[in-house]
Amino acid sequence: MLTTDETGFLRNGRPHRFVSAAVHYFRVHPDLWTDRLERLRAMGVNTVETYVAWNVHEPSPGEFTFDGAHDVAAFIRAAGALGLDVIVRPGPYICAEWDFGGLPAWLLADSAMRLRRSDARYLAAVDAWFDVLIPVLLPLLGSRGGPVVALGVENEYGSYGNDTAYLEYLRDGLVRRGVDCLLFTTDGADHGFQLGGRVPGLLSTGTFGSRPEQSLATLRAHQPEGPLVCVEYWHGWFDHWGEPHHTRDPKDAADTLDRLLAAGASVNIYMGHGGTNFGWWNGANHDGTTYRPDVTSYDYDAPVGEAGELTPKFHLFREVIARHLGPPAHEPPPPLPRLTPRTCPVRGYVPLTDCLDVLSAPLLHTEPLTMEETGQARGLIHYRTRLRGPLPEAALRIDGLADRAQVFLDGREIGVLERERPAAPLPLTVPEGGAELVVLVENQGRVNYGPLLADRKGITGGVRLDNQYQFGWEIRPLPLDDLSGLRFTATPATDGPGFHRVTVPLDAPADGFLALPGWTKGMVWLNGFALGRYWERGPQRTLYAPGPLWRAGDNELIILELHRPGAAVDIRDTPDLGAEGEAPIPVW
């Protein structure tokens, strides 16, 4: 059991300091959980920390999944079997650069619901979720012989609001359901954040990446006694599409960690191993002006890289931790095998327009519906209507575009509209007799942090020609969860949205990285598993393809290309996330 006194932590009654590493089970293939945990243990940590992503476990209201890649209990047990304590942060909001901060998209179908506050509708959904989740966690608590020593209450709430009654409701709900381990809140090391997110009687912890003495002093000003905890030490950072790749000098990161430990603080290294935003799960940021979606990789410049690499930061952190906790008792496992580089040509193609009836059923509505209104969480959504003509000159505008639209007139792409340029019109001409208008919208990831969290996708306003709204729409949700019905042909590929098939023969599975030179933007599936998005905009140039997804014999890659396809896919044995040192991480 982990408890506190006026000076620090006690573990089973003895003075204790945790040095933890963050790793998210939902960003790592389950066959690799133990490998990643063993590497972190070899770095010298005595604890690991994970969020619980609500949207992963309850994709639809009342529909719960806790098996396979979603088996959070199995992940916690794997950590415990290695002698690691576990800190669990069940949210319900987690941020984490994860779609919608871990909240399920179906919450947004209720326009009256208000998130992260004392709203009856929202609290009812949270209660229903905790009624299912907490019984999964209870047998894993330290009081019951499990490895879980602490649970977080919400996450960085002070940077969002100051409804302390909401936080108290969550705390009381955890206790009422039987949680008897240490509970804590987490906020940035800023006076305003601490004032908004603290709950009297709960341990307050901080999140920061630099200036440790100043940050710890801020925490101490709000909590005069008890442990000092940096529950997220940001030694790295995440990337947005179209921006530089972030790295941090390993010596500088190790020096900050050393100063934190020298000050007597307990620390959770965020991230110990970052993993991958597989599929459509990446989050996004919005500062009120610019929308910035995250890339597929969540490598985070972590000491254990996206594919399990032991980086220079790993070895420096290991030395620092050893100075404060003693040498680690375990060595890391050997590197995992990598695929032999090769180039594999495209062998099949089918345009998206030929697959609509296989992939979706049409909905008819007066105006465009959002994804959430159709019951869809992620992917693409296809809108079609008939324009009246002739109209020699008009400007097409989309009100409330989220996030990126390709616009087609009678099957020909006439332009792309993007969320960060909401006022940009698209000129068009409608011929005599009218024309078919298609708007294909990509959900590029829901905002996961800040006041613009209620980020509905698709078209949230309407489509106008000049000032006239266009009504009468056929709407096709395209979550693309099942591509088994696609029928490929040897027809040469053309530009525009379409699926492309590549066969990769292997003697044995191993880790690999997919590069798509000449391709523009889209999504890749490996043997039916959605690896993630690619975009020529960069900085990320390869997608991580974990060994457990491959098989001996023929493997199938399916590529949804939205614009200009390439002719082949390169299999590589090293990643390319952008130029090293291309951009330093922010200073906090």
Coordinates of C-alpha atoms in Angstrom, one line a residue:
M1 CA 0.0 0.0 0.0
L2 CA 1.2 3.5 -0.8
T3 CA 0.4 6.2 1.8
T4 CA 1.7 9.6 2.7
D5 CA 2.9 11.4 5.8
E6 CA 4.1 15.0 6.3
T7 CA 7.4 14.4 4.5
G8 CA 6.7 11.9 1.7
F9 CA 5.5 8.5 0.7
L10 CA 5.3 5.4 2.7
R11 CA 5.1 2.0 1.0
N12 CA 3.8 -0.6 3.5
G13 CA 4.8 1.7 6.3
R14 CA 8.4 2.3 5.1
P15 CA 9.7 5.5 3.4
H16 CA 9.4 5.3 -0.3
R17 CA 10.0 7.3 -3.4
F18 CA 8.6 6.3 -6.8
V19 CA 10.4 6.7 -10.1
S20 CA 7.9 5.8 -12.7
A21 CA 7.7 5.7 -16.5
A22 CA 4.5 6.3 -18.5
V23 CA 3.4 3.7 -21.1
H24 CA -0.1 3.5 -22.5
Y25 CA -1.4 0.0 -23.2
F26 CA -3.7 1.3 -25.9
R27 CA -0.7 2.6 -27.9
V28 CA 1.2 -0.7 -27.8
H29 CA 0.4 -4.0 -29.5
P30 CA -0.5 -6.4 -26.6
D31 CA 2.1 -9.0 -27.7
L32 CA 4.7 -6.3 -27.0
W33 CA 3.5 -5.1 -23.6
T34 CA 5.9 -7.3 -21.6
D35 CA 8.9 -6.4 -23.9
R36 CA 8.3 -2.7 -23.3
L37 CA 7.8 -3.1 -19.6
E38 CA 11.0 -5.1 -19.3
R39 CA 12.9 -2.3 -21.1
L40 CA 11.5 0.3 -18.7
R41 CA 12.3 -1.9 -15.7
A42 CA 15.8 -2.2 -17.0
M43 CA 16.0 1.6 -17.0
G44 CA 15.7 1.4 -13.3
V45 CA 12.1 2.6 -12.6
N46 CA 10.1 0.9 -9.8
T47 CA 6.7 2.0 -11.1
V48 CA 4.8 2.4 -14.4
E49 CA 1.9 4.7 -15.1
T50 CA -0.9 4.5 -17.6
Y51 CA -4.1 6.3 -18.5
V52 CA -7.3 4.5 -19.2
A53 CA -8.9 5.6 -22.5
W54 CA -12.7 5.5 -22.0
N55 CA -13.3 5.8 -25.8
V56 CA -11.3 2.6 -26.4
H57 CA -13.4 0.6 -24.0
E58 CA -17.0 2.0 -24.7
P59 CA -17.2 2.7 -28.4
S60 CA -21.0 2.9 -28.2
P61 CA -23.2 3.6 -25.2
G62 CA -23.4 0.5 -23.1
E63 CA -21.1 -1.5 -25.4
F64 CA -17.9 -2.4 -23.5
T65 CA -14.7 -4.1 -24.5
F66 CA -11.9 -5.3 -22.2
D67 CA -10.2 -8.0 -24.3
G68 CA -7.2 -8.2 -26.5
A69 CA -5.6 -4.8 -27.0
H70 CA -8.2 -3.4 -24.6
D71 CA -7.4 -5.7 -21.7
V72 CA -6.1 -3.1 -19.2
A73 CA -6.2 -5.6 -16.4
A74 CA -3.9 -7.9 -18.3
F75 CA -1.5 -5.0 -18.9
I76 CA -1.5 -4.2 -15.2
R77 CA -0.9 -7.8 -14.2
A78 CA 2.0 -8.0 -16.7
A79 CA 3.6 -5.0 -14.9
G80 CA 3.0 -6.5 -11.5
A81 CA 4.5 -9.8 -12.6
L82 CA 7.7 -7.9 -13.3
G83 CA 7.8 -6.4 -9.8
L84 CA 6.6 -3.0 -10.9
D85 CA 4.0 -0.9 -9.1
V86 CA 1.3 0.7 -11.3
I87 CA -0.3 4.1 -11.2
V88 CA -3.6 4.2 -13.0
R89 CA -5.2 7.4 -14.3
P90 CA -8.8 6.6 -15.3
G91 CA -9.9 10.1 -16.1
P92 CA -12.6 10.1 -17.3
Y93 CA -10.7 12.8 -19.3
I94 CA -7.1 12.0 -19.9
C95 CA -5.8 14.4 -22.6
A96 CA -2.8 12.2 -23.7
E97 CA -2.8 13.7 -27.2
W98 CA -5.5 11.0 -27.8
D99 CA -8.7 11.6 -29.8
F100 CA -11.1 13.7 -27.7
G101 CA -8.8 13.3 -24.6
G102 CA -10.1 9.8 -24.2
L103 CA -13.8 10.8 -24.0
P104 CA -16.1 8.7 -26.3
A105 CA -17.3 10.5 -29.4
W106 CA -20.9 9.6 -28.7
L107 CA -21.0 12.1 -25.9
L108 CA -21.1 14.8 -28.6
A109 CA -24.4 13.4 -30.1
D110 CA -26.2 15.2 -27.2
S111 CA -25.9 18.9 -28.0
A112 CA -27.2 19.8 -24.5
M113 CA -24.4 17.9 -22.7
R114 CA -21.6 19.9 -21.1
L115 CA -18.3 18.2 -20.6
R116 CA -16.0 18.0 -17.6
R117 CA -18.3 19.8 -15.1
S118 CA -21.3 19.1 -12.9
D119 CA -23.7 18.5 -15.7
A120 CA -26.3 15.8 -15.0
R121 CA -26.1 14.2 -18.5
Y122 CA -22.3 14.1 -18.4
L123 CA -22.1 12.7 -14.9
A124 CA -24.6 10.0 -15.7
A125 CA -22.4 8.8 -18.6
V126 CA -19.4 8.9 -16.3
D127 CA -21.2 6.9 -13.6
A128 CA -22.2 4.3 -16.1
W129 CA -18.6 4.0 -17.3
F130 CA -17.1 3.8 -13.8
D131 CA -19.7 1.2 -12.8
V132 CA -18.1 -1.0 -15.3
L133 CA -14.4 0.1 -15.1
I134 CA -13.9 0.2 -11.4
P135 CA -14.8 -3.5 -10.8
V136 CA -12.2 -4.4 -13.3
L137 CA -9.6 -2.4 -11.4
L138 CA -10.5 -3.3 -7.8
P139 CA -8.9 -6.8 -7.7
L140 CA -5.7 -5.1 -8.9
L141 CA -5.4 -2.6 -6.0
G142 CA -2.6 -3.0 -3.5
S143 CA -5.1 -3.6 -0.7
R144 CA -6.1 -6.7 -2.5
G145 CA -2.6 -7.9 -3.3
G146 CA -2.4 -6.2 -6.7
P147 CA 0.2 -3.8 -8.1
V148 CA -1.9 -0.7 -8.3
V149 CA -0.7 1.8 -5.7
A150 CA -2.5 5.0 -6.7
L151 CA -5.3 6.4 -8.9
G152 CA -5.7 9.8 -10.5
V153 CA -8.8 11.9 -10.2
E154 CA -9.5 13.5 -13.7
N155 CA -6.4 15.1 -15.3
E156 CA -5.0 18.6 -15.4
Y157 CA -8.5 20.0 -14.6
G158 CA -7.1 23.4 -13.5
S159 CA -6.1 24.2 -17.0
Y160 CA -9.7 23.7 -18.1
G161 CA -12.0 24.8 -15.3
N162 CA -12.5 25.3 -11.6
D163 CA -15.6 23.2 -10.8
T164 CA -14.2 21.7 -7.7
A165 CA -17.6 20.1 -7.0
Y166 CA -17.1 18.0 -10.1
L167 CA -13.7 16.7 -9.0
E168 CA -15.2 15.9 -5.5
Y169 CA -18.0 14.0 -7.2
L170 CA -15.4 11.9 -9.1
R171 CA -13.4 11.3 -5.9
D172 CA -16.5 10.3 -4.0
G173 CA -17.6 8.0 -6.8
L174 CA -14.3 6.2 -6.8
V175 CA -14.4 5.7 -3.0
R176 CA -18.1 4.7 -3.1
R177 CA -17.2 2.0 -5.6
G178 CA -14.5 0.5 -3.3
V179 CA -11.3 2.3 -4.3
D180 CA -9.2 2.4 -1.2
C181 CA -5.7 3.3 -2.6
L182 CA -4.0 6.7 -2.7
L183 CA -6.0 9.2 -4.8
F184 CA -4.4 12.3 -6.3
T185 CA -5.0 15.3 -8.7
T186 CA -2.7 16.5 -11.4
D187 CA -2.2 20.0 -12.7
G188 CA 0.5 22.2 -14.3
A189 CA 3.0 23.8 -12.0
D190 CA 1.2 27.2 -12.3
H191 CA -0.6 29.0 -9.5
G192 CA -3.8 29.4 -11.6
F193 CA -3.8 25.7 -12.6
Q194 CA -3.3 24.6 -9.1
L195 CA -6.1 26.8 -7.7
G196 CA -8.5 25.4 -10.3
G197 CA -7.7 21.7 -10.0
R198 CA -6.9 21.0 -6.3
V199 CA -9.3 19.0 -4.1
P200 CA -8.8 19.4 -0.3
G201 CA -7.6 16.2 1.3
L202 CA -6.2 14.8 -2.0
L203 CA -2.5 14.7 -2.9
S204 CA -1.7 17.4 -5.5
T205 CA 0.8 16.6 -8.1
G206 CA 2.4 18.7 -10.9
T207 CA 3.2 18.4 -14.6
F208 CA 6.2 20.2 -16.2
G209 CA 9.3 19.7 -18.2
S210 CA 11.9 22.2 -17.0
R211 CA 12.9 24.6 -14.3
P212 CA 12.3 21.9 -11.6
E213 CA 13.3 24.0 -8.6
Q214 CA 10.8 26.7 -9.6
S215 CA 8.0 24.2 -10.4
L216 CA 8.5 22.3 -7.2
A217 CA 8.4 25.5 -5.2
T218 CA 5.0 26.3 -6.8
L219 CA 3.7 22.9 -5.8
R220 CA 5.0 23.4 -2.2
A221 CA 3.3 26.8 -2.0
H222 CA -0.1 25.1 -2.5
Q223 CA 0.7 22.0 -0.5
P224 CA 2.9 22.9 2.5
E225 CA 3.6 19.3 3.5
G226 CA 3.6 15.8 2.0
P227 CA 5.4 14.3 -1.0
L228 CA 6.6 16.5 -3.9
V229 CA 5.5 14.8 -7.1
C230 CA 6.0 15.5 -10.8
V231 CA 3.5 13.1 -12.2
E232 CA 4.4 14.1 -15.8
Y233 CA 8.0 15.0 -16.4
W234 CA 7.9 16.1 -20.0
H235 CA 11.4 15.3 -21.3
G236 CA 10.1 15.1 -24.9
W237 CA 7.2 16.2 -27.0
F238 CA 4.7 15.2 -29.7
D239 CA 4.5 16.3 -33.3
H240 CA 1.8 17.9 -35.5
W241 CA 1.5 17.4 -39.2
G242 CA 3.3 20.1 -41.1
E243 CA 5.4 21.2 -38.2
P244 CA 9.0 20.2 -37.3
H245 CA 9.9 17.0 -35.5
H246 CA 10.6 17.6 -31.8
T247 CA 13.6 16.3 -30.0
R248 CA 15.4 17.3 -26.8
D249 CA 19.1 17.0 -26.0
P250 CA 19.4 13.8 -23.9
K251 CA 22.0 15.4 -21.6
D252 CA 19.7 18.3 -20.8
A253 CA 16.7 15.9 -20.2
A254 CA 18.9 13.8 -17.9
D255 CA 20.1 16.8 -16.0
T256 CA 16.6 17.9 -15.3
L257 CA 15.6 14.4 -14.1
D258 CA 18.7 14.4 -11.8
R259 CA 17.7 17.8 -10.3
L260 CA 14.2 16.5 -9.7
L261 CA 15.4 13.4 -7.9
A262 CA 18.0 15.4 -6.0
A263 CA 15.2 17.6 -4.7
G264 CA 13.6 14.5 -3.2
A265 CA 10.7 14.4 -5.6
S266 CA 8.9 11.4 -6.9
V267 CA 8.8 11.4 -10.7
N268 CA 6.8 9.9 -13.6
I269 CA 8.8 10.1 -16.8
Y270 CA 6.3 11.1 -19.5
M271 CA 6.7 9.2 -21.8
G272 CA 8.9 6.2 -20.8
H273 CA 7.7 4.5 -24.0
G274 CA 5.3 6.5 -26.2
G275 CA 4.0 4.0 -28.8
T276 CA 1.8 4.7 -31.7
N277 CA -1.5 6.4 -32.5
F278 CA -2.7 3.5 -34.5
G279 CA -5.7 3.9 -36.8
W280 CA -7.6 7.2 -36.5
W281 CA -6.9 7.7 -32.7
N282 CA -4.6 10.7 -32.8
G283 CA -5.7 13.8 -31.0
A284 CA -5.3 17.5 -32.1
N285 CA -4.8 21.0 -30.7
H286 CA -6.7 24.2 -31.5
D287 CA -5.6 27.5 -30.2
G288 CA -8.7 29.3 -31.3
T289 CA -7.2 30.2 -34.7
T290 CA -5.3 27.2 -36.0
Y291 CA -6.3 23.5 -35.8
R292 CA -3.2 21.2 -35.6
P293 CA -3.7 17.4 -35.8
D294 CA -1.1 15.1 -34.3
V295 CA 0.9 12.6 -36.4
T296 CA 0.6 8.8 -36.2
S297 CA 3.8 8.2 -34.2
Y298 CA 3.8 8.9 -30.5
D299 CA 7.5 8.2 -30.2
Y300 CA 7.7 11.4 -28.0
D301 CA 11.5 11.3 -28.1
A302 CA 11.2 8.7 -25.3
P303 CA 14.0 6.7 -23.8
V304 CA 12.4 3.6 -25.2
G305 CA 11.6 4.4 -28.8
E306 CA 8.4 3.6 -30.7
A307 CA 9.8 0.2 -31.9
G308 CA 11.5 -0.5 -28.5
E309 CA 14.8 1.1 -29.4
L310 CA 17.0 2.0 -26.4
T311 CA 18.0 5.6 -27.1
P312 CA 20.8 7.7 -25.7
K313 CA 18.2 9.1 -23.4
F314 CA 17.5 5.6 -22.0
H315 CA 21.2 5.1 -21.0
L316 CA 21.5 8.6 -19.4
F317 CA 18.3 8.2 -17.5
R318 CA 19.5 4.8 -16.3
E319 CA 22.6 6.3 -14.9
V320 CA 20.7 9.1 -13.2
I321 CA 18.1 6.7 -11.6
A322 CA 20.9 4.4 -10.5
R323 CA 22.5 7.3 -8.6
H324 CA 19.3 7.9 -6.6
L325 CA 17.7 4.4 -6.3
G326 CA 20.7 2.1 -6.8
P327 CA 21.7 0.1 -9.9
P328 CA 18.8 -1.7 -11.7
A329 CA 18.6 -5.4 -11.0
H330 CA 17.7 -6.3 -14.6
E331 CA 19.2 -5.8 -18.1
P332 CA 17.0 -5.0 -21.0
P333 CA 15.9 -7.7 -23.5
P334 CA 17.8 -7.8 -26.8
P335 CA 16.7 -5.8 -29.8
L336 CA 13.8 -7.3 -31.7
P337 CA 14.4 -8.5 -35.2
R338 CA 13.8 -6.2 -38.2
L339 CA 12.5 -6.9 -41.7
T340 CA 14.9 -6.9 -44.6
P341 CA 14.3 -3.8 -46.7
R342 CA 12.5 -4.2 -50.0
T343 CA 10.2 -2.5 -52.4
C344 CA 6.7 -4.0 -53.1
P345 CA 4.6 -2.8 -56.1
V346 CA 0.9 -2.1 -56.0
R347 CA -1.0 -5.0 -57.5
G348 CA -4.7 -4.0 -57.1
Y349 CA -6.9 -0.9 -57.1
V350 CA -10.5 0.1 -56.7
P351 CA -11.8 3.7 -56.5
L352 CA -13.7 4.7 -53.4
T353 CA -16.8 5.7 -55.5
D354 CA -17.1 2.0 -56.5
C355 CA -17.1 0.8 -52.9
L356 CA -19.7 3.1 -51.3
D357 CA -22.4 0.5 -51.2
V358 CA -20.0 -2.1 -49.7
L359 CA -18.7 0.3 -47.0
S360 CA -21.9 2.1 -45.9
A361 CA -25.6 2.6 -46.1
P362 CA -26.9 6.0 -47.2
L363 CA -28.8 8.3 -44.8
L364 CA -31.1 11.0 -46.3
H365 CA -31.4 14.3 -44.5
T366 CA -32.3 17.9 -45.3
E367 CA -28.9 19.2 -44.2
P368 CA -25.6 17.6 -43.5
L369 CA -25.3 15.6 -40.3
T370 CA -22.2 15.5 -38.2
M371 CA -20.4 12.2 -37.6
E372 CA -21.7 12.0 -34.1
E373 CA -25.3 12.5 -35.2
T374 CA -24.9 9.4 -37.5
G375 CA -23.3 7.4 -34.7
Q376 CA -19.9 7.5 -36.3
A377 CA -16.7 8.2 -34.3
R378 CA -13.8 8.3 -36.7
G379 CA -12.8 8.0 -40.4
L380 CA -14.4 9.8 -43.3
I381 CA -17.9 10.9 -44.1
H382 CA -19.3 11.3 -47.6
Y383 CA -22.0 14.0 -48.5
R384 CA -23.8 14.1 -51.8
T385 CA -26.4 16.5 -53.2
R386 CA -27.7 17.9 -56.5
L387 CA -27.0 21.5 -57.4
R388 CA -29.4 23.4 -59.5
G389 CA -28.2 25.1 -62.7
P390 CA -27.2 26.9 -64.7
L391 CA -25.1 29.0 -62.3
P392 CA -22.3 30.7 -64.2
E393 CA -20.4 31.7 -61.1
A394 CA -20.7 30.9 -57.4
A395 CA -18.6 30.6 -54.3
L396 CA -18.9 27.4 -52.3
R397 CA -18.4 27.6 -48.5
I398 CA -18.7 25.1 -45.7
D399 CA -19.7 26.4 -42.3
G400 CA -18.2 24.4 -39.5
L401 CA -15.9 22.1 -41.5
A402 CA -14.1 19.5 -39.3
D403 CA -11.7 18.9 -40.6
R404 CA -10.6 18.6 -44.3
A405 CA -12.9 18.4 -47.3
Q406 CA -12.3 17.2 -50.9
V407 CA -15.0 18.7 -53.1
F408 CA -16.1 17.1 -56.4
L409 CA -18.4 18.4 -59.1
D410 CA -19.8 15.7 -61.4
G411 CA -17.0 13.4 -60.3
R412 CA -14.1 15.8 -60.9
E413 CA -12.2 17.2 -57.9
I414 CA -12.4 21.0 -57.9
G415 CA -10.6 21.7 -54.7
V416 CA -9.8 21.1 -51.0
L417 CA -11.1 23.1 -48.1
E418 CA -9.4 22.9 -44.7
R419 CA -10.5 23.8 -41.2
E420 CA -7.7 26.2 -40.5
R421 CA -8.9 28.4 -43.4
P422 CA -12.6 28.6 -42.7
A423 CA -13.3 31.7 -44.7
A424 CA -11.8 30.3 -47.9
P425 CA -14.4 30.0 -50.7
L426 CA -14.2 27.5 -53.6
P427 CA -15.3 29.0 -56.9
L428 CA -17.5 26.8 -59.1
T429 CA -19.8 26.8 -62.1
V430 CA -23.0 24.8 -62.3
P431 CA -24.0 23.8 -65.9
E432 CA -27.4 23.8 -67.4
G433 CA -29.4 20.9 -65.9
G434 CA -27.5 21.0 -62.6
A435 CA -24.5 19.0 -61.2
E436 CA -23.8 16.4 -58.6
L437 CA -21.8 17.9 -55.6
V438 CA -19.8 15.5 -53.4
V439 CA -18.0 16.6 -50.2
L440 CA -15.7 14.0 -48.7
V441 CA -14.7 15.0 -45.2
E442 CA -11.8 13.5 -43.2
N443 CA -11.9 13.6 -39.4
Q444 CA -8.2 14.3 -38.7
G445 CA -8.5 13.9 -34.9
R446 CA -10.6 15.5 -32.2
V447 CA -9.1 18.3 -30.0
N448 CA -7.8 16.7 -26.8
Y449 CA -6.9 19.8 -24.8
G450 CA -8.3 23.2 -23.9
P451 CA -11.6 25.0 -24.1
L452 CA -12.5 23.7 -27.6
L453 CA -12.9 20.1 -26.5
A454 CA -16.4 19.6 -27.9
D455 CA -15.1 19.0 -31.4
R456 CA -17.8 17.5 -33.6
K457 CA -16.7 16.2 -36.9
G458 CA -17.9 16.4 -40.5
I459 CA -20.0 19.4 -41.4
T460 CA -21.4 21.1 -38.3
G461 CA -23.1 24.1 -40.0
G462 CA -24.0 23.7 -43.6
V463 CA -22.9 24.1 -47.2
R464 CA -23.6 27.3 -49.1
L465 CA -23.4 28.6 -52.6
D466 CA -22.8 32.2 -51.9
N467 CA -25.3 32.8 -49.1
Q468 CA -27.8 30.1 -50.1
Y469 CA -27.7 26.9 -48.0
Q470 CA -28.0 23.7 -50.1
F471 CA -30.5 21.2 -48.8
G472 CA -31.3 17.6 -49.6
W473 CA -28.3 15.4 -48.8
E474 CA -27.3 11.8 -49.0
I475 CA -24.9 11.0 -46.2
R476 CA -22.6 8.0 -45.9
P477 CA -20.6 7.4 -42.8
L478 CA -17.3 5.8 -43.6
P479 CA -15.6 4.5 -40.4
L480 CA -13.8 1.9 -42.6
D481 CA -13.7 -0.6 -39.8
D482 CA -14.1 -3.5 -42.2
L483 CA -12.5 -3.6 -45.7
S484 CA -13.2 -7.3 -46.3
G485 CA -15.8 -6.5 -49.0
L486 CA -13.4 -4.6 -51.2
R487 CA -12.9 -6.1 -54.7
F488 CA -9.6 -5.1 -56.3
T489 CA -8.9 -5.2 -60.0
A490 CA -5.7 -4.8 -62.1
T491 CA -7.0 -1.6 -63.6
P492 CA -4.3 1.1 -63.5
A493 CA -4.9 3.5 -60.6
T494 CA -6.0 7.0 -61.1
D495 CA -5.8 10.1 -59.0
G496 CA -8.4 10.7 -56.4
P497 CA -9.8 8.7 -53.4
G498 CA -9.2 5.0 -53.9
F499 CA -7.9 1.8 -52.3
H500 CA -4.6 0.2 -53.4
R501 CA -3.4 -3.3 -52.5
V502 CA 0.1 -4.5 -52.0
T503 CA 1.3 -8.0 -51.2
V504 CA 4.4 -8.5 -49.0
P505 CA 5.8 -12.0 -48.9
L506 CA 7.8 -12.8 -45.7
D507 CA 9.7 -15.8 -44.4
A508 CA 9.1 -14.7 -40.8
P509 CA 7.5 -11.8 -39.0
A510 CA 9.6 -9.0 -37.6
D511 CA 9.3 -5.3 -37.0
G512 CA 9.3 -3.0 -40.0
F513 CA 8.6 0.5 -41.1
L514 CA 6.5 1.5 -44.2
A515 CA 7.6 4.4 -46.4
L516 CA 5.3 5.7 -49.1
P517 CA 7.4 7.8 -51.5
G518 CA 5.3 9.4 -54.2
W519 CA 2.0 9.0 -52.2
T520 CA 0.1 12.0 -50.9
K521 CA -2.2 11.4 -48.0
G522 CA -4.2 8.6 -46.6
M523 CA -4.4 5.5 -44.3
V524 CA -2.7 2.1 -44.3
W525 CA -4.0 -1.3 -43.1
L526 CA -1.7 -4.3 -42.5
N527 CA -3.6 -7.6 -42.6
G528 CA -6.7 -5.8 -41.6
F529 CA -5.2 -3.7 -38.8
A530 CA -5.2 0.1 -39.2
L531 CA -1.6 1.2 -38.8
G532 CA -2.3 4.9 -39.1
R533 CA -2.2 8.0 -41.3
Y534 CA 0.5 9.2 -43.7
W535 CA 0.8 12.6 -45.3
E536 CA 3.5 14.1 -47.5
R537 CA 3.3 17.2 -45.4
G538 CA 5.5 15.4 -42.8
P539 CA 7.5 15.4 -40.6
Q540 CA 6.8 11.7 -40.2
R541 CA 7.9 9.7 -43.2
T542 CA 7.5 6.1 -42.1
L543 CA 4.8 4.1 -40.3
Y544 CA 5.7 1.6 -37.6
A545 CA 4.5 -1.9 -38.4
P546 CA 5.0 -4.2 -35.3
G547 CA 6.2 -7.7 -35.8
P548 CA 3.0 -9.3 -34.3
L549 CA 0.9 -7.9 -37.1
W550 CA 3.0 -9.7 -39.8
R551 CA 2.8 -13.4 -40.7
A552 CA 5.0 -15.9 -42.6
G553 CA 3.8 -16.0 -46.2
D554 CA 1.8 -13.3 -48.0
N555 CA 0.8 -10.2 -46.1
E556 CA -1.8 -7.7 -47.4
L557 CA -1.3 -3.9 -47.3
I558 CA -4.4 -1.8 -48.2
I559 CA -3.7 1.9 -48.7
L560 CA -6.5 4.5 -48.9
E561 CA -5.0 7.3 -50.9
L562 CA -7.0 10.4 -51.1
H563 CA -5.1 12.2 -53.9
R564 CA -2.1 11.1 -55.9
P565 CA -1.0 7.4 -55.4
G566 CA 2.5 6.1 -55.7
A567 CA 3.5 2.9 -57.5
A568 CA 5.0 1.0 -54.6
V569 CA 5.6 0.8 -50.9
D570 CA 9.1 0.5 -49.3
I571 CA 9.7 -1.8 -46.4
R572 CA 12.5 -0.4 -44.2
D573 CA 14.4 -1.5 -41.1
T574 CA 14.7 2.0 -39.6
P575 CA 12.1 4.7 -38.8
D576 CA 12.1 8.2 -40.2
L577 CA 10.1 10.6 -38.0
G578 CA 11.7 13.8 -39.3
A579 CA 15.1 15.3 -39.1
E580 CA 16.8 14.8 -35.7
G581 CA 17.0 18.0 -33.7
E582 CA 14.7 19.7 -36.2
A583 CA 12.9 21.6 -33.4
P584 CA 13.5 21.8 -29.7
I585 CA 10.6 20.9 -27.3
P586 CA 8.9 23.9 -25.6
V587 CA 10.1 25.2 -22.3
W588 CA 7.7 25.2 -19.4

